[in-house]
Coordinates of C-alpha atoms and ligand atoms in Angstrom, one line a residue:
X1 CA 100.5 82.0 146.2
X2 CA 101.4 78.6 147.0
X3 CA 102.0 78.1 151.0
X4 CA 105.4 75.9 152.1
X5 CA 103.6 73.0 153.4
X6 CA 104.4 71.7 157.1
X7 CA 107.4 69.9 156.1
X8 CA 108.9 72.7 154.9
X9 CA 107.8 75.0 157.3
X10 CA 108.8 72.8 160.5
X11 CA 110.2 69.0 159.2
X12 CA 111.0 68.2 162.9
X13 CA 106.8 68.1 163.8
X14 CA 105.7 67.2 160.5
X15 CA 108.4 64.1 161.0
X16 CA 107.3 63.3 164.0
X17 CA 103.4 63.4 162.7
X18 CA 104.5 61.0 159.7
X19 CA 106.3 59.0 162.6
X20 CA 102.8 58.6 164.8
X21 CA 101.1 58.4 161.6
X22 CA 103.1 55.0 161.1
X23 CA 102.8 53.9 165.0
X24 CA 99.1 54.6 164.5
X25 CA 99.0 52.2 161.6
X26 CA 101.5 49.8 162.5
X27 CA 100.0 48.4 166.1
X28 CA 97.4 46.8 167.5
X29 CA 95.6 49.6 169.3
X30 CA 93.9 48.6 172.4
X31 CA 93.4 51.6 174.3
X32 CA 89.9 51.5 174.9
X33 CA 89.1 55.2 174.3
X34 CA 90.9 55.7 171.6
X35 CA 89.4 55.6 167.9
X36 CA 90.4 56.3 164.3
X37 CA 88.3 59.6 163.3
X38 CA 88.1 59.3 159.6
X39 CA 89.7 61.1 157.2
X40 CA 86.4 63.5 156.7
X41 CA 86.1 63.6 160.6
X42 CA 89.9 65.4 160.3
X43 CA 89.2 67.5 157.2
X44 CA 86.2 69.3 159.3
X45 CA 88.9 69.4 162.2
X46 CA 91.7 71.0 160.9
X47 CA 90.4 73.5 158.6
X48 CA 89.9 77.4 158.7
X49 CA 87.6 77.6 161.1
X50 CA 90.4 76.8 163.1
X51 CA 90.9 80.8 162.2
X52 CA 87.6 81.8 163.3
X53 CA 86.4 83.6 167.2
X54 CA 82.7 82.9 167.8
X55 CA 82.0 83.6 171.6
X56 CA 78.0 83.2 172.0
X57 CA 75.2 80.7 170.5
X58 CA 74.4 80.3 167.2
X59 CA 71.9 84.1 166.0
X60 CA 73.5 85.5 169.4
X61 CA 77.2 85.8 168.7
X62 CA 79.8 89.0 170.0
X63 CA 81.4 88.6 167.1
X64 CA 80.4 89.5 163.7
X65 CA 81.0 87.2 160.2
X66 CA 79.0 83.8 161.7
X67 CA 77.4 83.4 158.6
X68 CA 78.7 79.7 157.8
X69 CA 80.3 79.3 161.6
X70 CA 76.2 79.4 162.3
X71 CA 75.2 77.4 159.9
X72 CA 77.8 74.6 160.9
X73 CA 77.2 75.1 165.2
X74 CA 73.4 74.6 164.1
X75 CA 73.8 71.4 162.0
X76 CA 76.0 69.8 164.1
X77 CA 73.3 70.2 167.1
X78 CA 70.4 69.4 165.3
X79 CA 72.2 65.7 164.0
X80 CA 73.6 65.0 167.5
X81 CA 70.1 65.5 169.2
X82 CA 68.4 63.4 165.8
X83 CA 71.6 60.8 166.7
X84 CA 70.7 60.1 170.5
X85 CA 66.7 61.8 170.4
X86 CA 67.0 64.4 172.2
X87 CA 65.7 68.2 173.1
X88 CA 68.5 69.9 173.3
X89 CA 72.5 69.4 173.2
X90 CA 75.3 71.8 173.8
X91 CA 78.3 71.1 171.7
X92 CA 80.9 73.8 172.7
X93 CA 82.2 71.6 175.6
X94 CA 86.1 71.5 174.6
X95 CA 86.4 67.9 176.4
X96 CA 84.6 65.9 178.7
X97 CA 86.1 67.5 181.8
X98 CA 84.7 70.9 181.2
X99 CA 81.8 69.3 180.2
X100 CA 81.0 67.7 183.5
X101 CA 82.5 70.5 185.1
X102 CA 80.0 72.7 183.5
X103 CA 77.4 70.1 185.0
X104 CA 78.9 70.8 188.2
X105 CA 78.6 74.9 187.6
X106 CA 75.0 74.7 186.4
X107 CA 73.5 72.6 189.1
X108 CA 75.8 72.9 192.2
X109 CA 77.3 75.9 193.9
X110 CA 81.1 75.1 196.1
X111 CA 80.3 73.1 199.0
X112 CA 77.1 71.5 197.6
X113 CA 76.9 67.7 197.8
X114 CA 77.5 64.6 194.9
X115 CA 77.9 61.2 194.6
X116 CA 79.8 59.6 192.1
X117 CA 81.9 56.6 191.1
X118 CA 85.4 56.2 192.8
X119 CA 87.9 56.7 190.6
X120 CA 89.4 53.2 191.4
X121 CA 86.7 51.8 190.6
X122 CA 85.9 52.9 187.6
X123 CA 84.6 56.3 187.8
X124 CA 86.1 59.0 185.9
X125 CA 88.3 62.3 188.4
X126 CA 85.9 65.0 187.4
X127 CA 82.7 63.0 189.2
X128 CA 84.3 64.1 192.6
X129 CA 87.8 62.2 193.3
X130 CA 89.9 64.1 195.6
X131 CA 92.3 65.5 193.3
X132 CA 89.9 66.8 191.0
X133 CA 88.4 70.0 191.4
X134 CA 85.0 68.4 191.5
X135 CA 86.3 66.4 194.7
X136 CA 87.8 69.5 196.5
X137 CA 85.4 72.3 196.0
X138 CA 81.9 69.7 196.5
X139 CA 81.5 67.8 199.2
X140 CA 82.2 64.6 196.7
X141 CA 80.5 61.0 198.2
X142 CA 82.0 58.4 196.0
X143 CA 80.4 54.8 195.5
X144 CA 82.6 51.6 194.8
X145 CA 81.9 48.3 193.2
X146 CA 81.1 45.4 195.4
X147 CA 83.7 42.9 196.6
X148 CA 81.7 39.9 195.6
X149 CA 81.4 40.7 191.8
X150 CA 83.0 44.1 191.5
X151 CA 79.8 45.1 189.4
X152 CA 78.6 48.7 190.8
X153 CA 77.0 48.6 194.6
X154 CA 73.9 50.4 194.1
X155 CA 73.2 50.0 197.4
X156 CA 75.5 51.7 198.3
X157 CA 74.9 54.4 195.9
X158 CA 71.6 54.4 197.4
X159 CA 72.2 54.8 200.8
X160 CA 74.6 57.6 200.2
X161 CA 71.9 59.6 198.2
X162 CA 69.7 58.7 201.4
X163 CA 72.3 60.4 203.6
X164 CA 73.9 63.3 201.8
X165 CA 71.2 64.4 199.9
X166 CA 73.1 65.3 197.0
X167 CA 72.0 68.0 194.5
X168 CA 73.7 65.7 191.5
X169 CA 74.4 62.0 191.2
X170 CA 76.8 60.7 188.6
X171 CA 77.1 57.7 186.4
X172 CA 79.3 56.6 183.8
X173 CA 82.6 55.3 184.1
X174 CA 86.0 55.0 182.5
X175 CA 86.8 51.5 183.2
X176 CA 83.7 49.0 183.8
X177 CA 83.4 46.4 181.8
X178 CA 79.5 46.0 182.3
X179 CA 76.0 47.7 181.2
X180 CA 74.9 50.9 183.6
X181 CA 71.5 50.5 185.2
X182 CA 70.1 53.7 184.1
X183 CA 66.6 53.2 185.0
X184 CA 67.9 52.2 188.5
X185 CA 69.7 55.7 189.0
X186 CA 66.9 57.4 188.0
X187 CA 64.7 56.1 190.7
X188 CA 67.5 57.0 193.0
X189 CA 68.2 60.2 192.0
X190 CA 64.0 60.8 191.7
X191 CA 64.0 59.8 195.8
X192 CA 66.0 62.4 196.5
X193 CA 65.6 64.9 194.1
X194 CA 69.3 65.0 193.0
X195 CA 70.0 66.3 189.4
X196 CA 71.5 62.9 187.7
X197 CA 74.1 63.1 185.3
X198 CA 75.1 60.2 183.0
X199 CA 78.7 60.6 181.9
X200 CA 78.9 58.2 178.3
X201 CA 81.9 59.5 177.7
X202 CA 83.6 55.9 176.3
X203 CA 80.1 54.3 175.3
X204 CA 78.2 57.2 173.5
X205 CA 79.2 55.5 170.2
X206 CA 77.5 52.1 171.6
X207 CA 74.7 54.3 172.8
X208 CA 74.1 55.7 169.1
X209 CA 74.6 52.3 167.6
X210 CA 72.0 51.2 169.9
X211 CA 74.8 48.7 171.9
X212 CA 74.3 49.8 175.3
X213 CA 70.9 50.8 176.4
X214 CA 70.5 54.8 176.3
X215 CA 70.4 57.2 179.0
X216 CA 68.1 59.3 177.3
X217 CA 64.7 59.8 179.2
X218 CA 66.2 58.7 182.9
X219 CA 69.2 61.1 183.2
X220 CA 68.2 64.7 183.6
X221 CA 71.7 65.4 181.4
X222 CA 74.4 63.3 179.3
X223 CA 77.4 64.2 178.9
X224 CA 80.3 62.7 176.5
X225 CA 83.3 63.4 174.8
X226 CA 83.4 62.8 170.9
X227 CA 86.0 61.2 169.8
X228 CA 85.8 56.9 171.3
X229 CA 83.7 54.8 170.4
X230 CA 81.4 57.9 168.9
X231 CA 85.0 58.4 166.3
X232 CA 84.7 62.1 166.1
X233 CA 87.4 64.5 166.7
X234 CA 88.4 65.8 170.2
X235 CA 85.5 67.4 172.1
X236 CA 82.8 67.2 174.6
X237 CA 79.3 67.8 174.2
X238 CA 75.8 68.1 177.4
X239 CA 72.7 66.9 176.1
X240 CA 69.6 67.7 178.6
X241 CA 65.6 68.3 178.4
X242 CA 64.9 71.5 177.4
X243 CA 64.4 72.1 181.2
X244 CA 67.7 72.4 181.9
X245 CA 69.1 73.6 178.5
X246 CA 69.5 77.6 179.2
X247 CA 71.5 76.4 182.7
X248 CA 73.0 74.4 180.7
X249 CA 74.4 76.6 178.3
X250 CA 74.9 79.6 180.3
X251 CA 77.0 77.3 182.5
X252 CA 79.1 76.7 179.5
X253 CA 79.2 80.1 178.2
X254 CA 80.0 82.5 179.3
X255 CA 80.0 80.4 182.8
X256 CA 83.1 78.3 182.2
X257 CA 84.5 78.6 178.5
X258 CA 85.7 81.4 176.1
X259 CA 85.3 80.8 171.9
X260 CA 84.1 77.9 171.2
X261 CA 86.2 75.5 168.8
X262 CA 84.9 75.8 165.9
X263 CA 86.6 73.3 163.9
X264 CA 86.3 70.7 166.4
X265 CA 82.2 71.3 166.1
X266 CA 82.5 70.9 162.2
X267 CA 84.2 67.7 162.8
X268 CA 81.5 66.4 165.5
X269 CA 79.2 67.2 162.5
X270 CA 80.7 65.0 160.2
X271 CA 81.3 62.3 162.7
X272 CA 77.5 62.6 163.9
X273 CA 76.5 62.4 159.9
X274 CA 78.2 59.2 159.8
X275 CA 77.3 57.9 163.5
X276 CA 73.4 58.4 161.2
X277 CA 73.7 56.3 158.5
X278 CA 72.6 52.1 158.6
X279 CA 76.4 50.9 159.3
X280 CA 76.9 52.7 162.3
X281 CA 74.7 50.2 164.3
X282 CA 76.8 47.3 162.4
X283 CA 79.7 49.1 163.6
X284 CA 78.6 49.3 167.3
X285 CA 77.5 46.2 168.0
X286 CA 81.2 44.7 166.4
X287 CA 82.8 46.6 168.3
X288 CA 81.1 44.5 171.5
X289 CA 81.1 40.8 169.4
X290 CA 84.8 41.7 169.5
X291 CA 84.9 42.7 172.8
X292 CA 82.9 38.9 173.6
X293 CA 85.6 37.5 171.5
X294 CA 88.9 38.9 172.7
X295 CA 87.9 38.5 176.6
X296 CA 87.1 34.8 175.6
X297 CA 90.5 34.5 173.9
X298 CA 91.9 36.0 177.5
X299 CA 89.9 33.9 179.9
X300 CA 90.7 30.1 177.8
X301 CA 94.9 31.1 178.5
X302 CA 93.7 31.9 182.3
X303 CA 93.9 35.5 182.2
X304 CA 91.5 36.6 184.8
X305 CA 88.6 39.8 183.6
X306 CA 87.1 41.8 186.5
X307 CA 83.9 41.1 186.6
X308 CA 84.5 37.6 185.1
X309 CA 83.4 39.3 180.8
X310 CA 82.1 42.8 179.0
X311 CA 78.9 43.8 178.0
X312 CA 80.7 46.6 176.2
X313 CA 83.7 48.0 174.9
X314 CA 86.0 47.7 177.7
X315 CA 88.1 44.6 179.6
X316 CA 89.9 44.8 182.3
X317 CA 92.0 42.1 182.9
X318 CA 93.7 41.4 186.6
X319 CA 96.8 39.9 186.0
X320 CA 97.8 39.1 189.6
X321 CA 97.9 35.4 188.8
X322 CA 100.3 35.6 186.1
X323 CA 102.7 37.7 188.7
X324 CA 103.5 40.7 185.9
X325 CA 101.8 44.2 187.3
X326 CA 99.8 46.0 184.7
X327 CA 102.6 48.5 183.9
X328 CA 105.4 45.5 182.8
X329 CA 103.2 44.1 180.7
X330 CA 101.5 47.1 179.2
X331 CA 105.0 48.5 178.5
X332 CA 106.1 44.7 177.0
X333 CA 103.0 44.0 174.9
X334 CA 104.1 47.1 173.3
X335 CA 107.6 46.7 172.6
X336 CA 105.5 43.9 170.7
X337 CA 103.0 46.4 168.8
X338 CA 100.0 46.1 171.2
X339 CA 99.6 49.5 172.9
X340 CA 96.9 49.2 176.1
X341 CA 96.8 51.6 179.3
X342 CA 97.9 49.5 182.7
X343 CA 94.7 49.9 185.2
X344 CA 94.0 50.0 188.7
X345 CA 91.6 46.9 189.6
X346 CA 88.8 47.3 191.8
X347 CA 90.4 46.6 196.0
X348 CA 93.9 46.9 193.7
X349 CA 96.9 45.9 196.4
X350 CA 99.4 48.0 193.9
X351 CA 99.8 51.6 194.3
X352 CA 97.8 52.7 190.6
X353 CA 101.5 54.1 189.1
X354 CA 102.0 50.5 188.9
X355 CA 98.9 48.5 189.8
X356 CA 97.5 44.5 188.6
X357 CA 95.5 45.5 185.3
X358 CA 95.6 46.4 181.8
X359 CA 92.3 48.0 180.4
X360 CA 91.3 46.7 177.1
X361 CA 89.1 48.5 174.4
X362 CA 87.8 47.2 170.8
X363 CA 86.8 50.3 169.5
X364 CA 90.3 51.6 167.1
X365 CA 90.5 47.8 166.0
X366 CA 86.9 46.8 164.9
X367 CA 87.3 50.6 162.4
X368 CA 89.8 48.6 161.0
X369 CA 87.3 45.9 160.2
X370 CA 89.2 43.1 162.2
X371 CA 86.8 40.8 163.7
X372 CA 85.9 37.2 166.3
X373 CA 88.6 35.9 163.6
X374 CA 91.2 38.1 164.9
X375 CA 90.2 39.2 168.4
X376 CA 91.0 35.5 169.4
X377 CA 94.5 35.7 167.5
X378 CA 95.0 38.9 169.4
X379 CA 94.2 37.0 172.5
X380 CA 96.5 34.4 172.2
X381 CA 99.7 36.9 171.4
X382 CA 98.7 39.1 174.4
X383 CA 98.6 35.9 176.4
X384 CA 102.2 34.9 175.0
X385 CA 103.4 38.2 176.2
X386 CA 101.7 38.4 179.6
X387 CA 103.9 35.0 180.3
X388 CA 106.8 35.8 179.0
X389 CA 107.6 39.6 179.1
X390 CA 110.9 39.2 179.2
X391 CA 111.4 36.7 176.3
X392 CA 112.6 38.7 173.0
X393 CA 112.1 35.7 171.2
X394 CA 108.2 35.9 172.1
X395 CA 108.1 39.6 171.9
X396 CA 109.6 39.6 168.5
X397 CA 107.6 37.1 167.1
X398 CA 104.2 38.7 168.0
X399 CA 105.6 41.9 166.3
X400 CA 106.0 40.1 163.3
X401 CA 102.3 38.7 163.8
X402 CA 100.6 42.0 164.1
X403 CA 102.4 44.1 161.4
X404 CA 101.6 41.7 159.4
X405 CA 98.0 41.9 160.4
X406 CA 97.7 45.1 160.6
X407 CA 98.8 45.2 156.7
X408 CA 96.0 43.6 155.9
X409 CA 93.4 46.3 157.9
X410 CA 94.1 49.8 156.3
X411 CA 92.7 52.3 159.1
X412 CA 90.5 55.1 158.7
X413 CA 91.8 58.5 158.8
X414 CA 95.4 57.4 157.7
X415 CA 96.8 58.9 154.6
X416 CA 98.1 55.6 153.6
Ligands
DSN501 N1 91.0 59.4 179.8 C1 90.0 58.7 179.0 C2 90.3 58.1 179.1 O1 90.9 56.6 178.7 O2 89.3 56.7 179.6 C3 89.2 59.2 180.0 O3 89.1 60.7 180.3

């Protein structure tokens, strides 16, 4: 039987997918949490595995028909354990937020205390921010960055830990351009008897590739999404020691989730296989080199950067001195083919929906093979647009430059 294709069955959706693919091809994608998964990852992640239910874990399921699913999940677990050098990996979380909620469920009861980085300082919603379940159901105390240099205030972390004796301390960020001092967090957690959870969603590819220090051996639990610097399918994972393995597994299933998304797990197995190749180390290093080059280009045009630069894949620009809001700049940049997100900067005087900054990152451009030369050009084009967000001629010129650069750098995973 020849089944009709998507284009035949649902031309509207087929056409929107095609347009999205073209957008991904023809733009410079600087959203720090995005990437291009490879064709191999995408094939595994959109396969017939979508058809199968498999509540439970390899060797202990609640449905028959697991002969191949067990093999896929076991292979994924073994590869992730090898890649990060950990004793236990749970690869079933649907994404980063459920992974973080599972960590809360494994170690806390409602009302227990946690300590985590506040959202406006670069933390994640699920590290205890008040509008998240993690801030509503738990007694969450939030640290920030220092006003003087916008680096994480480790004195405040220690003081909050001593005062509130939390059961859980979070480290890890979504909008922070500097190295996380996992050893300092581990010392504070040990001193107060807290579990230390490191959320490495943004940097897991850098950690795997040796371009950022690893929290393994320092944090009790490590969570991550799988689709950012790691270049996998959308999903989540929790890495831990043998001691906490059973608590984490029970919290994910049956505590929080039902059937795992087997297609995402297969995609992650492929991404882990790719990340275990020697070339991934070079890729991770290039992401950081590219971020530094892009930061230099922006600084040389007078764009001010939170903390003055970057150690990782991410740059937070404060546009206050350019007299343009983050939102207006992000919209103008998108018209010119450069896609980023507007973002609060520490101690922002503007509202989160129209803040002072933009957040950019280099995982996706690095996946296309762009290097130092391209980063310097992109930084210059960004500054041109930021300085003249309403100038249609500038935007049109930059859009032309972007299109010709994109044409020279094929993107992994796209079909053309
Ligand atoms: N939304 C992700 C990011 O962009 O960093 C974090 O959840």
